[in-house]
């Protein structure tokens, strides 16, 4: 009996946008929403957008209703971070140019069906990114973490590095998802450098909001893997993505405020 050869499944394409400059704190977030809204008229294509954000503390909707919100926002400004309230849920998260934001946008006629599975799938992919950078990375919430999520990605200290113990778990990546009727946006923030700055601003913010958390859960990848920088992590993201999608660079990758 002659066997029929199976045709290989086509590799899905992703348009790649490597944004070289920030549009501004609010505009960077609005750009992602605008790209998602493009799925409504059929003009949007599957897209991977990478950029390094300005110093920002993104509050959740619940944070804004707490008595200490204004004091927390003032503390952000004093420490050089711009406060804003994102449309998604969760609690306050801090990021800056030592971080990498990864926005994945796809048109989808039924985006709700896999919305829960999407968190786990992207969590595993991002864990692979950190592992390829030499980190002992794991998927899952750690007790006391800021902006807690079941599919956040943390790393475990490998030996004694300064004040870091061999079993200290540090949140490195937070994820969020936005779904509309015609598509979805999955956004991830990888904290690569500048851990002390993140801990300092979040300590003040969570103190003013009176939200219990463990400051030792906040940090950056380079505190566990000295010498790691954003360029290296961005390259690891691209290499990991390339195992699942065919990346097609946009003609004009640079997006600037000018």
PDB file of C-alpha atoms in Angstrom:
ATOM      1  CA  UNK A   1       0.000   0.000   0.000  1.00  0.00           C
ATOM      2  CA  UNK A   2       1.417   3.308  -1.066  1.00  0.00           C
ATOM      3  CA  UNK A   3       1.710   5.852   1.727  1.00  0.00           C
ATOM      4  CA  UNK A   4       0.506   9.360   1.107  1.00  0.00           C
ATOM      5  CA  UNK A   5       2.989  11.960   2.130  1.00  0.00           C
ATOM      6  CA  UNK A   6       1.612  14.549   4.467  1.00  0.00           C
ATOM      7  CA  UNK A   7       2.178  18.086   3.434  1.00  0.00           C
ATOM      8  CA  UNK A   8       4.010  20.131   6.061  1.00  0.00           C
ATOM      9  CA  UNK A   9       1.811  22.596   7.859  1.00  0.00           C
ATOM     10  CA  UNK A  10       2.479  26.164   6.727  1.00  0.00           C
ATOM     11  CA  UNK A  11       4.450  28.257   9.181  1.00  0.00           C
ATOM     12  CA  UNK A  12       2.345  31.253  10.269  1.00  0.00           C
ATOM     13  CA  UNK A  13       3.725  34.690   9.466  1.00  0.00           C
ATOM     14  CA  UNK A  14       4.208  37.587  11.842  1.00  0.00           C
ATOM     15  CA  UNK A  15       5.008  41.103  10.716  1.00  0.00           C
ATOM     16  CA  UNK A  16       7.869  42.363  12.892  1.00  0.00           C
ATOM     17  CA  UNK A  17       7.975  45.947  14.172  1.00  0.00           C
ATOM     18  CA  UNK A  18      11.064  46.851  16.201  1.00  0.00           C
ATOM     19  CA  UNK A  19      10.109  50.279  17.492  1.00  0.00           C
ATOM     20  CA  UNK A  20      13.313  52.230  17.962  1.00  0.00           C
ATOM     21  CA  UNK A  21      12.009  55.164  20.009  1.00  0.00           C
ATOM     22  CA  UNK A  22       9.232  55.652  22.497  1.00  0.00           C
ATOM     23  CA  UNK A  23       6.146  57.536  21.330  1.00  0.00           C
ATOM     24  CA  UNK A  24       5.587  58.714  24.887  1.00  0.00           C
ATOM     25  CA  UNK A  25       4.247  56.984  27.980  1.00  0.00           C
ATOM     26  CA  UNK A  26       0.553  57.105  27.077  1.00  0.00           C
ATOM     27  CA  UNK A  27       1.069  56.934  23.324  1.00  0.00           C
ATOM     28  CA  UNK A  28       3.023  53.675  23.537  1.00  0.00           C
ATOM     29  CA  UNK A  29       0.087  51.968  25.225  1.00  0.00           C
ATOM     30  CA  UNK A  30      -2.452  53.582  22.904  1.00  0.00           C
ATOM     31  CA  UNK A  31      -0.470  52.425  19.880  1.00  0.00           C
ATOM     32  CA  UNK A  32      -1.015  48.805  20.913  1.00  0.00           C
ATOM     33  CA  UNK A  33      -4.753  49.409  21.314  1.00  0.00           C
ATOM     34  CA  UNK A  34      -4.862  51.163  17.938  1.00  0.00           C
ATOM     35  CA  UNK A  35      -3.165  48.184  16.282  1.00  0.00           C
ATOM     36  CA  UNK A  36      -5.694  45.870  17.910  1.00  0.00           C
ATOM     37  CA  UNK A  37      -8.581  48.052  16.710  1.00  0.00           C
ATOM     38  CA  UNK A  38      -7.209  47.616  13.194  1.00  0.00           C
ATOM     39  CA  UNK A  39      -8.510  44.053  13.260  1.00  0.00           C
ATOM     40  CA  UNK A  40     -12.076  45.426  13.058  1.00  0.00           C
ATOM     41  CA  UNK A  41     -11.854  46.485   9.404  1.00  0.00           C
ATOM     42  CA  UNK A  42      -9.594  43.678   8.234  1.00  0.00           C
ATOM     43  CA  UNK A  43      -6.604  45.959   7.663  1.00  0.00           C
ATOM     44  CA  UNK A  44      -4.486  44.460  10.462  1.00  0.00           C
ATOM     45  CA  UNK A  45      -2.077  41.577   9.994  1.00  0.00           C
ATOM     46  CA  UNK A  46      -0.538  39.379  12.706  1.00  0.00           C
ATOM     47  CA  UNK A  47       2.108  41.591  14.268  1.00  0.00           C
ATOM     48  CA  UNK A  48       4.957  41.383  16.773  1.00  0.00           C
ATOM     49  CA  UNK A  49       5.970  44.763  18.194  1.00  0.00           C
ATOM     50  CA  UNK A  50       9.046  45.251  20.390  1.00  0.00           C
ATOM     51  CA  UNK A  51      10.035  48.441  22.179  1.00  0.00           C
ATOM     52  CA  UNK A  52      11.757  49.847  25.253  1.00  0.00           C
ATOM     53  CA  UNK A  53       9.401  51.985  27.334  1.00  0.00           C
ATOM     54  CA  UNK A  54       9.947  55.243  29.152  1.00  0.00           C
ATOM     55  CA  UNK A  55       9.832  55.060  32.988  1.00  0.00           C
ATOM     56  CA  UNK A  56       6.201  54.224  33.733  1.00  0.00           C
ATOM     57  CA  UNK A  57       4.066  52.921  36.545  1.00  0.00           C
ATOM     58  CA  UNK A  58       0.927  51.407  35.045  1.00  0.00           C
ATOM     59  CA  UNK A  59      -1.833  51.238  37.640  1.00  0.00           C
ATOM     60  CA  UNK A  60      -4.817  48.915  37.415  1.00  0.00           C
ATOM     61  CA  UNK A  61      -8.402  50.184  37.444  1.00  0.00           C
ATOM     62  CA  UNK A  62      -8.862  49.085  41.072  1.00  0.00           C
ATOM     63  CA  UNK A  63      -5.765  51.041  42.167  1.00  0.00           C
ATOM     64  CA  UNK A  64      -7.288  54.332  41.044  1.00  0.00           C
ATOM     65  CA  UNK A  65     -10.184  53.904  43.465  1.00  0.00           C
ATOM     66  CA  UNK A  66      -7.962  53.448  46.534  1.00  0.00           C
ATOM     67  CA  UNK A  67      -7.493  56.332  49.023  1.00  0.00           C
ATOM     68  CA  UNK A  68      -3.718  56.427  48.548  1.00  0.00           C
ATOM     69  CA  UNK A  69      -3.758  56.642  44.744  1.00  0.00           C
ATOM     70  CA  UNK A  70      -2.889  60.348  44.454  1.00  0.00           C
ATOM     71  CA  UNK A  71      -0.005  60.004  46.916  1.00  0.00           C
ATOM     72  CA  UNK A  72       1.233  56.971  44.982  1.00  0.00           C
ATOM     73  CA  UNK A  73       1.088  58.909  41.704  1.00  0.00           C
ATOM     74  CA  UNK A  74       3.046  61.779  43.256  1.00  0.00           C
ATOM     75  CA  UNK A  75       5.687  59.331  44.482  1.00  0.00           C
ATOM     76  CA  UNK A  76       6.046  57.994  40.933  1.00  0.00           C
ATOM     77  CA  UNK A  77       6.681  61.461  39.539  1.00  0.00           C
ATOM     78  CA  UNK A  78       9.168  62.265  42.271  1.00  0.00           C
ATOM     79  CA  UNK A  79      11.149  59.145  41.351  1.00  0.00           C
ATOM     80  CA  UNK A  80      11.071  59.926  37.634  1.00  0.00           C
ATOM     81  CA  UNK A  81       8.222  57.601  36.616  1.00  0.00           C
ATOM     82  CA  UNK A  82       5.069  58.697  34.825  1.00  0.00           C
ATOM     83  CA  UNK A  83       1.892  57.262  36.398  1.00  0.00           C
ATOM     84  CA  UNK A  84      -0.964  56.126  34.189  1.00  0.00           C
ATOM     85  CA  UNK A  85      -4.021  53.918  34.546  1.00  0.00           C
ATOM     86  CA  UNK A  86      -4.234  51.102  32.020  1.00  0.00           C
ATOM     87  CA  UNK A  87      -7.501  49.734  30.712  1.00  0.00           C
ATOM     88  CA  UNK A  88      -6.711  46.195  31.799  1.00  0.00           C
ATOM     89  CA  UNK A  89      -7.010  44.870  35.334  1.00  0.00           C
ATOM     90  CA  UNK A  90      -4.263  43.839  37.712  1.00  0.00           C
ATOM     91  CA  UNK A  91      -2.215  45.985  40.080  1.00  0.00           C
ATOM     92  CA  UNK A  92       0.547  48.528  39.651  1.00  0.00           C
ATOM     93  CA  UNK A  93       3.572  47.477  37.595  1.00  0.00           C
ATOM     94  CA  UNK A  94       6.714  49.494  36.896  1.00  0.00           C
ATOM     95  CA  UNK A  95       8.939  49.493  33.827  1.00  0.00           C
ATOM     96  CA  UNK A  96      11.576  51.673  32.162  1.00  0.00           C
ATOM     97  CA  UNK A  97      14.129  51.595  29.280  1.00  0.00           C
ATOM     98  CA  UNK A  98      15.876  48.631  30.934  1.00  0.00           C
ATOM     99  CA  UNK A  99      12.794  46.585  30.070  1.00  0.00           C
ATOM    100  CA  UNK A 100      11.495  45.112  26.827  1.00  0.00           C
ATOM    101  CA  UNK A 101       7.811  45.277  25.923  1.00  0.00           C
ATOM    102  CA  UNK A 102       6.562  42.534  23.618  1.00  0.00           C
ATOM    103  CA  UNK A 103       3.163  43.162  21.988  1.00  0.00           C
ATOM    104  CA  UNK A 104       1.654  40.347  19.920  1.00  0.00           C
ATOM    105  CA  UNK A 105      -1.507  41.297  17.978  1.00  0.00           C
ATOM    106  CA  UNK A 106      -3.565  38.911  15.857  1.00  0.00           C
ATOM    107  CA  UNK A 107      -6.887  39.123  14.005  1.00  0.00           C
ATOM    108  CA  UNK A 108      -9.127  36.302  15.215  1.00  0.00           C
ATOM    109  CA  UNK A 109     -12.810  35.651  14.394  1.00  0.00           C
ATOM    110  CA  UNK A 110     -13.330  33.980  17.772  1.00  0.00           C
ATOM    111  CA  UNK A 111     -10.677  35.359  20.163  1.00  0.00           C
ATOM    112  CA  UNK A 112     -12.446  34.336  23.368  1.00  0.00           C
ATOM    113  CA  UNK A 113     -12.164  30.571  22.820  1.00  0.00           C
ATOM    114  CA  UNK A 114      -8.451  30.278  23.565  1.00  0.00           C
ATOM    115  CA  UNK A 115      -8.043  33.343  25.775  1.00  0.00           C
ATOM    116  CA  UNK A 116      -7.278  31.312  28.907  1.00  0.00           C
ATOM    117  CA  UNK A 117      -4.959  28.901  27.095  1.00  0.00           C
ATOM    118  CA  UNK A 118      -3.181  31.858  25.524  1.00  0.00           C
ATOM    119  CA  UNK A 119      -1.804  32.916  28.913  1.00  0.00           C
ATOM    120  CA  UNK A 120      -0.247  29.510  29.464  1.00  0.00           C
ATOM    121  CA  UNK A 121       1.103  29.216  25.912  1.00  0.00           C
ATOM    122  CA  UNK A 122       2.794  32.610  25.932  1.00  0.00           C
ATOM    123  CA  UNK A 123       3.999  32.028  29.478  1.00  0.00           C
ATOM    124  CA  UNK A 124       5.797  28.882  28.329  1.00  0.00           C
ATOM    125  CA  UNK A 125       7.249  30.673  25.295  1.00  0.00           C
ATOM    126  CA  UNK A 126       8.586  33.512  27.451  1.00  0.00           C
ATOM    127  CA  UNK A 127       9.990  31.057  29.964  1.00  0.00           C
ATOM    128  CA  UNK A 128      11.928  29.511  27.071  1.00  0.00           C
ATOM    129  CA  UNK A 129      13.270  32.975  26.211  1.00  0.00           C
ATOM    130  CA  UNK A 130      14.738  33.426  29.690  1.00  0.00           C
ATOM    131  CA  UNK A 131      16.095  29.885  29.807  1.00  0.00           C
ATOM    132  CA  UNK A 132      17.922  30.540  26.536  1.00  0.00           C
ATOM    133  CA  UNK A 133      19.485  33.576  28.257  1.00  0.00           C
ATOM    134  CA  UNK A 134      20.918  31.339  30.964  1.00  0.00           C
ATOM    135  CA  UNK A 135      18.311  31.907  33.674  1.00  0.00           C
ATOM    136  CA  UNK A 136      16.591  29.289  35.787  1.00  0.00           C
ATOM    137  CA  UNK A 137      13.171  30.527  34.675  1.00  0.00           C
ATOM    138  CA  UNK A 138       9.825  29.061  35.656  1.00  0.00           C
ATOM    139  CA  UNK A 139       6.183  29.757  34.933  1.00  0.00           C
ATOM    140  CA  UNK A 140       3.830  30.633  37.761  1.00  0.00           C
ATOM    141  CA  UNK A 141       2.929  33.147  40.434  1.00  0.00           C
ATOM    142  CA  UNK A 142       5.221  33.526  43.435  1.00  0.00           C
ATOM    143  CA  UNK A 143       3.915  34.489  46.898  1.00  0.00           C
ATOM    144  CA  UNK A 144       3.850  38.219  47.486  1.00  0.00           C
ATOM    145  CA  UNK A 145       4.663  39.272  43.919  1.00  0.00           C
ATOM    146  CA  UNK A 146       3.548  42.647  42.566  1.00  0.00           C
ATOM    147  CA  UNK A 147       0.682  42.647  40.024  1.00  0.00           C
ATOM    148  CA  UNK A 148       0.206  38.947  40.714  1.00  0.00           C
ATOM    149  CA  UNK A 149      -0.682  36.560  37.894  1.00  0.00           C
ATOM    150  CA  UNK A 150      -0.829  32.790  37.563  1.00  0.00           C
ATOM    151  CA  UNK A 151       1.164  32.910  34.326  1.00  0.00           C
ATOM    152  CA  UNK A 152       3.805  35.448  35.281  1.00  0.00           C
ATOM    153  CA  UNK A 153       7.371  34.250  34.720  1.00  0.00           C
ATOM    154  CA  UNK A 154       9.920  34.223  37.516  1.00  0.00           C
ATOM    155  CA  UNK A 155      13.554  33.200  37.853  1.00  0.00           C
ATOM    156  CA  UNK A 156      15.365  31.508  40.710  1.00  0.00           C
ATOM    157  CA  UNK A 157      18.687  32.737  42.061  1.00  0.00           C
ATOM    158  CA  UNK A 158      21.571  30.553  40.955  1.00  0.00           C
ATOM    159  CA  UNK A 159      24.034  30.709  43.828  1.00  0.00           C
ATOM    160  CA  UNK A 160      24.962  33.681  45.970  1.00  0.00           C
ATOM    161  CA  UNK A 161      25.054  36.920  43.991  1.00  0.00           C
ATOM    162  CA  UNK A 162      25.387  39.873  46.310  1.00  0.00           C
ATOM    163  CA  UNK A 163      22.290  39.871  48.492  1.00  0.00           C
ATOM    164  CA  UNK A 164      20.569  37.203  46.393  1.00  0.00           C
ATOM    165  CA  UNK A 165      20.197  33.805  48.015  1.00  0.00           C
ATOM    166  CA  UNK A 166      20.284  30.562  46.062  1.00  0.00           C
ATOM    167  CA  UNK A 167      16.541  30.010  46.408  1.00  0.00           C
ATOM    168  CA  UNK A 168      15.236  33.526  45.885  1.00  0.00           C
ATOM    169  CA  UNK A 169      12.453  33.756  43.308  1.00  0.00           C
ATOM    170  CA  UNK A 170      12.085  36.994  41.381  1.00  0.00           C
ATOM    171  CA  UNK A 171       9.320  38.036  39.011  1.00  0.00           C
ATOM    172  CA  UNK A 172      10.888  38.906  35.657  1.00  0.00           C
ATOM    173  CA  UNK A 173       7.935  38.950  33.228  1.00  0.00           C
ATOM    174  CA  UNK A 174       4.368  40.120  33.648  1.00  0.00           C
ATOM    175  CA  UNK A 175       1.718  39.496  30.992  1.00  0.00           C
ATOM    176  CA  UNK A 176      -1.661  40.978  30.086  1.00  0.00           C
ATOM    177  CA  UNK A 177      -4.245  40.333  27.416  1.00  0.00           C
ATOM    178  CA  UNK A 178      -6.923  42.423  25.729  1.00  0.00           C
ATOM    179  CA  UNK A 179      -9.614  40.836  23.566  1.00  0.00           C
ATOM    180  CA  UNK A 180     -12.132  42.450  21.237  1.00  0.00           C
ATOM    181  CA  UNK A 181     -14.627  40.793  18.877  1.00  0.00           C
ATOM    182  CA  UNK A 182     -12.165  40.662  15.975  1.00  0.00           C
ATOM    183  CA  UNK A 183      -8.795  39.949  17.545  1.00  0.00           C
ATOM    184  CA  UNK A 184      -6.506  39.898  20.548  1.00  0.00           C
ATOM    185  CA  UNK A 185      -3.485  41.657  21.990  1.00  0.00           C
ATOM    186  CA  UNK A 186      -1.074  39.819  24.266  1.00  0.00           C
ATOM    187  CA  UNK A 187       1.426  42.124  25.942  1.00  0.00           C
ATOM    188  CA  UNK A 188       4.461  41.145  28.023  1.00  0.00           C
ATOM    189  CA  UNK A 189       7.001  43.223  29.925  1.00  0.00           C
ATOM    190  CA  UNK A 190      10.435  41.701  30.516  1.00  0.00           C
ATOM    191  CA  UNK A 191      12.432  43.427  33.263  1.00  0.00           C
ATOM    192  CA  UNK A 192      16.028  42.989  32.112  1.00  0.00           C
ATOM    193  CA  UNK A 193      17.974  45.709  33.928  1.00  0.00           C
ATOM    194  CA  UNK A 194      17.365  48.326  36.616  1.00  0.00           C
ATOM    195  CA  UNK A 195      15.927  46.103  39.341  1.00  0.00           C
ATOM    196  CA  UNK A 196      16.716  48.497  42.237  1.00  0.00           C
ATOM    197  CA  UNK A 197      14.755  51.293  40.552  1.00  0.00           C
ATOM    198  CA  UNK A 198      11.725  49.029  40.089  1.00  0.00           C
ATOM    199  CA  UNK A 199      11.855  47.903  43.730  1.00  0.00           C
ATOM    200  CA  UNK A 200      12.140  51.460  44.994  1.00  0.00           C
ATOM    201  CA  UNK A 201       9.187  52.907  43.093  1.00  0.00           C
ATOM    202  CA  UNK A 202       6.955  49.888  43.716  1.00  0.00           C
ATOM    203  CA  UNK A 203       7.769  49.963  47.425  1.00  0.00           C
ATOM    204  CA  UNK A 204       6.495  53.531  47.642  1.00  0.00           C
ATOM    205  CA  UNK A 205       3.486  52.881  45.422  1.00  0.00           C
ATOM    206  CA  UNK A 206       2.310  49.765  47.234  1.00  0.00           C
ATOM    207  CA  UNK A 207       2.925  51.466  50.554  1.00  0.00           C
ATOM    208  CA  UNK A 208       0.645  54.362  49.647  1.00  0.00           C
ATOM    209  CA  UNK A 209      -1.982  51.990  48.244  1.00  0.00           C
ATOM    210  CA  UNK A 210      -1.740  49.850  51.383  1.00  0.00           C
ATOM    211  CA  UNK A 211      -1.430  46.676  49.312  1.00  0.00           C
ATOM    212  CA  UNK A 212       0.645  43.931  50.950  1.00  0.00           C
ATOM    213  CA  UNK A 213       3.475  42.493  48.872  1.00  0.00           C
ATOM    214  CA  UNK A 214       7.041  41.250  49.201  1.00  0.00           C
ATOM    215  CA  UNK A 215       9.590  43.704  47.716  1.00  0.00           C
ATOM    216  CA  UNK A 216      12.094  40.868  47.383  1.00  0.00           C
ATOM    217  CA  UNK A 217       9.952  39.414  44.582  1.00  0.00           C
ATOM    218  CA  UNK A 218      10.760  42.429  42.370  1.00  0.00           C
ATOM    219  CA  UNK A 219      13.965  42.567  40.399  1.00  0.00           C
ATOM    220  CA  UNK A 220      15.620  42.285  37.018  1.00  0.00           C
ATOM    221  CA  UNK A 221      17.105  39.478  34.978  1.00  0.00           C
ATOM    222  CA  UNK A 222      20.645  40.897  35.121  1.00  0.00           C
ATOM    223  CA  UNK A 223      20.659  40.594  38.910  1.00  0.00           C
ATOM    224  CA  UNK A 224      20.476  36.834  38.458  1.00  0.00           C
ATOM    225  CA  UNK A 225      22.515  36.723  35.265  1.00  0.00           C
ATOM    226  CA  UNK A 226      25.132  39.510  35.486  1.00  0.00           C
ATOM    227  CA  UNK A 227      25.965  41.105  32.158  1.00  0.00           C
ATOM    228  CA  UNK A 228      22.632  40.341  30.531  1.00  0.00           C
ATOM    229  CA  UNK A 229      21.239  43.336  28.657  1.00  0.00           C
ATOM    230  CA  UNK A 230      18.127  44.283  26.705  1.00  0.00           C
ATOM    231  CA  UNK A 231      19.770  43.685  23.327  1.00  0.00           C
ATOM    232  CA  UNK A 232      20.540  40.085  24.253  1.00  0.00           C
ATOM    233  CA  UNK A 233      17.029  39.456  25.544  1.00  0.00           C
ATOM    234  CA  UNK A 234      15.479  41.013  22.442  1.00  0.00           C
ATOM    235  CA  UNK A 235      17.569  38.698  20.279  1.00  0.00           C
ATOM    236  CA  UNK A 236      16.461  35.728  22.388  1.00  0.00           C
ATOM    237  CA  UNK A 237      12.814  36.765  21.913  1.00  0.00           C
ATOM    238  CA  UNK A 238      13.295  36.867  18.138  1.00  0.00           C
ATOM    239  CA  UNK A 239      15.074  33.511  18.048  1.00  0.00           C
ATOM    240  CA  UNK A 240      12.413  31.860  20.189  1.00  0.00           C
ATOM    241  CA  UNK A 241       9.589  33.339  18.119  1.00  0.00           C
ATOM    242  CA  UNK A 242      11.314  32.185  14.934  1.00  0.00           C
ATOM    243  CA  UNK A 243      10.822  28.590  16.021  1.00  0.00           C
ATOM    244  CA  UNK A 244       7.053  29.090  15.827  1.00  0.00           C
ATOM    245  CA  UNK A 245       6.450  31.891  13.302  1.00  0.00           C
ATOM    246  CA  UNK A 246       8.106  33.276  10.206  1.00  0.00           C
ATOM    247  CA  UNK A 247       9.040  36.839  11.092  1.00  0.00           C
ATOM    248  CA  UNK A 248       8.689  39.354   8.284  1.00  0.00           C
ATOM    249  CA  UNK A 249      10.271  42.739   9.085  1.00  0.00           C
ATOM    250  CA  UNK A 250       8.153  45.770   8.282  1.00  0.00           C
ATOM    251  CA  UNK A 251       9.538  48.182   5.744  1.00  0.00           C
ATOM    252  CA  UNK A 252       9.582  50.980   8.276  1.00  0.00           C
ATOM    253  CA  UNK A 253      10.443  49.392  11.604  1.00  0.00           C
ATOM    254  CA  UNK A 254      11.333  52.657  13.341  1.00  0.00           C
ATOM    255  CA  UNK A 255       8.415  54.366  14.998  1.00  0.00           C
ATOM    256  CA  UNK A 256       9.297  57.728  16.440  1.00  0.00           C
ATOM    257  CA  UNK A 257       7.575  60.629  18.102  1.00  0.00           C
ATOM    258  CA  UNK A 258       8.937  63.048  15.507  1.00  0.00           C
TER     259      UNK A 258
END
